[in-house]
Structures are given as C-alpha cells and as structure tokens.
XYZ file of C-alpha atoms in Angstrom:
228
model
C 0.000 0.000 0.000
C 2.805 2.394 0.738
C 4.226 1.734 -2.679
C 0.809 2.429 -4.276
C 0.431 5.657 -2.275
C 3.850 6.843 -3.393
C 2.979 6.011 -6.961
C -0.311 7.876 -6.705
C 1.490 10.789 -5.078
C 4.057 10.787 -7.847
C 1.323 10.659 -10.422
C -0.476 13.506 -8.649
C 2.679 15.589 -8.636
C 3.301 14.802 -12.312
C -0.270 15.704 -13.135
C 0.068 18.919 -11.170
C 3.257 19.799 -12.996
C 1.654 18.925 -16.294
C -1.357 21.077 -15.442
C 0.924 23.945 -14.458
C 2.850 23.545 -17.659
C -0.401 23.557 -19.598
C -1.534 26.671 -17.774
C 1.829 28.307 -18.457
C 1.477 27.312 -22.086
C -2.049 28.656 -22.100
C -0.837 31.847 -20.476
C 1.973 32.074 -22.946
C -0.478 31.389 -25.724
C -2.846 33.882 -24.279
C -0.061 36.437 -24.141
C 1.159 35.599 -27.609
C -2.329 35.676 -29.092
C -2.827 39.408 -28.568
C 0.645 39.906 -29.905
C -0.190 37.767 -32.901
C -3.512 39.572 -33.374
C -1.704 42.870 -33.025
C 0.863 41.690 -35.528
C -1.907 40.768 -37.914
C -3.569 44.142 -37.415
C -0.248 45.815 -37.713
C 0.548 43.665 -40.675
C -2.959 44.145 -41.902
C -2.818 47.783 -40.949
C 0.730 47.890 -42.075
C -0.262 46.013 -45.122
C -3.263 48.240 -45.500
C -1.137 51.216 -44.713
C 1.629 49.683 -46.710
C -0.841 48.920 -49.445
C -2.074 52.442 -49.118
C 1.451 53.732 -49.141
C 2.347 51.276 -51.798
C -0.728 52.304 -53.678
C 0.257 55.901 -53.169
C 3.756 54.935 -54.130
C 2.472 53.198 -57.202
C 0.243 56.159 -57.965
C 3.131 58.465 -57.327
C 5.341 56.100 -59.251
C 2.750 56.117 -61.988
C 2.901 59.871 -61.951
C 6.672 59.676 -61.860
C 6.680 57.205 -64.678
C 4.029 59.232 -66.431
C 6.112 62.296 -65.794
C 9.122 60.592 -67.215
C 7.024 59.289 -70.027
C 5.633 62.748 -70.585
C 9.103 64.214 -70.473
C 10.370 61.544 -72.792
C 7.284 61.952 -74.922
C 7.774 65.670 -74.758
C 11.379 65.278 -75.752
C 10.460 62.746 -78.334
C 7.449 64.831 -79.417
C 9.699 67.827 -79.629
C 12.182 65.800 -81.930
C 9.346 64.423 -84.081
C 7.230 67.653 -84.265
C 10.181 69.825 -85.165
C 11.336 67.217 -87.815
C 14.775 68.649 -86.860
C 14.940 66.893 -85.015
C 17.036 68.460 -82.171
C 15.350 69.919 -79.102
C 13.575 73.149 -80.050
C 15.353 73.589 -83.383
C 13.187 73.314 -86.494
C 13.965 70.490 -88.882
C 15.236 71.422 -92.326
C 12.809 72.197 -95.128
C 12.310 69.223 -97.401
C 11.804 69.445 -101.147
C 8.398 67.776 -100.879
C 7.268 70.374 -98.328
C 8.115 73.363 -100.517
C 6.234 75.040 -103.328
C 8.398 76.586 -106.027
C 7.801 79.560 -108.284
C 10.230 81.224 -110.691
C 9.660 84.747 -112.068
C 11.537 87.315 -114.069
C 12.935 89.933 -111.684
C 15.092 91.869 -114.128
C 14.920 95.636 -113.664
C 15.221 97.938 -116.668
C 18.716 99.293 -116.911
C 20.357 96.315 -115.194
C 23.440 95.013 -116.908
C 22.393 91.456 -116.188
C 19.171 89.517 -116.026
C 17.678 88.229 -112.786
C 15.259 85.408 -112.077
C 13.812 85.142 -108.589
C 12.859 81.734 -107.279
C 10.348 81.667 -104.432
C 10.127 78.772 -101.999
C 6.938 78.577 -99.933
C 6.649 76.301 -96.935
C 3.608 74.087 -97.364
C 4.637 71.297 -95.005
C 2.349 72.238 -92.113
C 5.286 72.844 -89.764
C 8.081 75.341 -89.230
C 11.262 74.369 -91.037
C 14.796 75.710 -91.320
C 16.325 76.768 -94.598
C 19.562 78.575 -95.384
C 22.521 78.418 -97.701
C 22.630 78.001 -101.451
C 20.199 76.060 -103.563
C 21.531 74.000 -106.420
C 20.639 75.620 -109.767
C 21.041 74.085 -113.200
C 19.867 75.563 -116.477
C 18.807 73.177 -119.201
C 19.976 74.438 -122.554
C 20.150 73.251 -126.117
C 23.860 72.750 -125.500
C 23.508 70.702 -122.318
C 23.175 71.472 -118.617
C 24.729 74.620 -117.223
C 25.287 74.767 -113.453
C 25.173 78.134 -111.713
C 28.064 79.268 -109.525
C 27.577 80.590 -106.007
C 27.782 84.356 -105.758
C 29.798 84.242 -102.516
C 27.321 86.339 -100.538
C 27.098 85.482 -96.823
C 24.604 82.866 -95.709
C 22.030 83.901 -93.128
C 20.248 81.096 -91.205
C 16.478 81.334 -91.322
C 13.250 79.473 -90.687
C 9.951 79.397 -92.501
C 6.639 79.101 -90.726
C 3.963 77.177 -92.525
C 2.811 79.319 -95.464
C 5.806 81.675 -95.388
C 7.902 82.361 -98.477
C 11.569 83.116 -99.080
C 13.353 83.748 -102.376
C 16.793 83.717 -103.928
C 18.139 85.256 -107.104
C 19.675 83.790 -110.216
C 21.780 86.257 -112.197
C 22.798 85.740 -115.807
C 24.356 87.798 -118.627
C 21.991 89.320 -121.142
C 22.519 88.213 -124.682
C 23.044 91.435 -126.586
C 25.515 89.956 -129.013
C 23.000 89.873 -131.829
C 23.580 86.153 -132.251
C 21.222 83.318 -131.454
C 23.165 82.449 -128.322
C 22.455 79.456 -126.061
C 18.760 78.701 -125.736
C 17.461 77.976 -122.215
C 14.832 75.236 -122.036
C 14.306 74.747 -118.307
C 15.391 75.435 -114.731
C 16.274 72.746 -112.175
C 16.320 73.740 -108.491
C 17.539 71.677 -105.539
C 16.895 73.182 -102.073
C 19.852 73.485 -99.690
C 20.918 70.192 -98.078
C 18.497 68.239 -100.265
C 19.043 65.794 -103.114
C 15.566 65.889 -104.663
C 15.134 68.507 -107.371
C 12.229 70.186 -109.127
C 12.099 71.361 -112.740
C 10.507 74.735 -113.520
C 9.873 76.756 -116.626
C 12.540 79.384 -117.226
C 10.915 82.843 -117.029
C 13.964 84.924 -117.966
C 15.513 85.805 -121.278
C 15.298 83.048 -123.847
C 19.019 82.850 -124.524
C 22.445 83.356 -123.006
C 25.428 84.738 -124.899
C 27.869 82.166 -126.117
C 30.942 82.011 -123.886
C 34.408 80.577 -124.317
C 33.602 77.818 -121.860
C 35.977 78.961 -119.111
C 33.292 78.999 -116.435
C 29.596 79.432 -115.892
C 28.289 82.937 -116.533
C 25.279 82.207 -114.304
C 25.406 82.970 -110.582
C 23.054 82.036 -107.752
C 22.633 83.952 -104.516
C 21.899 82.407 -101.116
C 18.412 81.891 -99.755
C 16.917 85.321 -99.063
C 18.978 87.141 -101.705
C 16.360 87.712 -104.395
C 16.859 91.040 -106.125
C 20.399 91.515 -104.844
C 23.380 91.918 -107.139
C 25.496 88.952 -108.085
C-alpha cells in the first residue's frame, strides 16, 4: 500500500506539474495571441497602410513614370514635331514640303538679267532653310550649273505658309547672235538631293561664252533682287 500511495502521489505531482505547464502554455499562448492579433492588425494595418502607401507609391510612381514618359514623350514629341529633329530647333525644309515659283525679276537698266525663285513652306510645320540652292539651267547645249555668288549665308526658318526667295543672275545676250537657248530650270533646295524642274521665265538665250566657267550665278536663300 505504501508503494501504491507513493505512486499515486508521484502521479499527482506529475499531473500537477503537467497542469501547471499547460496553464503556463495557455498563459503564454494567451499572451502571444494578442501579440499575434496585433501583428496581424499591424501587418494588416501595415499592409493596408503599406498597401495604401504602396498604392500611393504606385500612384506616385505612376505619376513619376508618367512624368518621365511625358518628359520623354515631350522630348520625343519635340524631336518628331520639329522634324529637326534636335530639341527646339526646327527640322530642315524638305523638297516635298516646298512650293516653287520662278519669275523674271530683271529691272530695266540692269546690266544682267535676274530670275527670282520663291520657296513657300507648305509642309504644315516650321522648317529651317539657309545656304545656297543647287541651280542648273537646261539648254540646247547641255546642262549649265550656276556658280555661287559668294554672298554670306544667313540662317532662317519658314513658318507654314511663309515664303523666301533667292536670285539667279545671268548675262543678257546682246551679241546679236542666237546664243544658247534655255529650255528649263532645275532647283535643288539646300541640303536636299531631290530637285524640281521649272519653266525658265527669264531671257530666252544666253550669250555664247568661251567655256571657261559658268556665266550664271546664284545667290543664297533670301537674296532675291540683290546683285550677283
């Protein structure tokens, strides 16, 4: 019986310890539960707040990205819209964007004849044009290329619908002979390779030369009416 009592006592002590351990575990669990719930709220709140911040961040990021996109688009739009392609500078005037018109601009008493060639911007955008156009006269003796007059070049731009002109200066045929008959005018805008052919509005012929150089001169863009 004493052995049984000791066994029961030992069992009772073990049970008591086990119960205490369980209570401690429960207490620990009870203490950890609020912490866990708080963590969830914080995580949920943090997540919600984080989501909110993240959402704000994404919204802000979207604005930032949109801003960058807008800036890039703006930069890109600026390159594309100006054709120029470079920042705010206008792109060069293309042959296909220009309208051409040639007219006799010789003034009575001048020692040489003058043809003015007008270039009108019809491209729907502002474009840059300066320098010397290429000028070739078609004649019954072949093509005659005009020489540059040597006048200074002034950079310029044309708004849509604006016009600029340059002059072509040639010797008047007063030799009494038939001379060299002009059959057409070929104009190539500065920095372009595509040309247009126009009717020649000036004198019908040029005096025959010794072939040591072209007697025809072309002024820079904007020089119409000026001396050669």
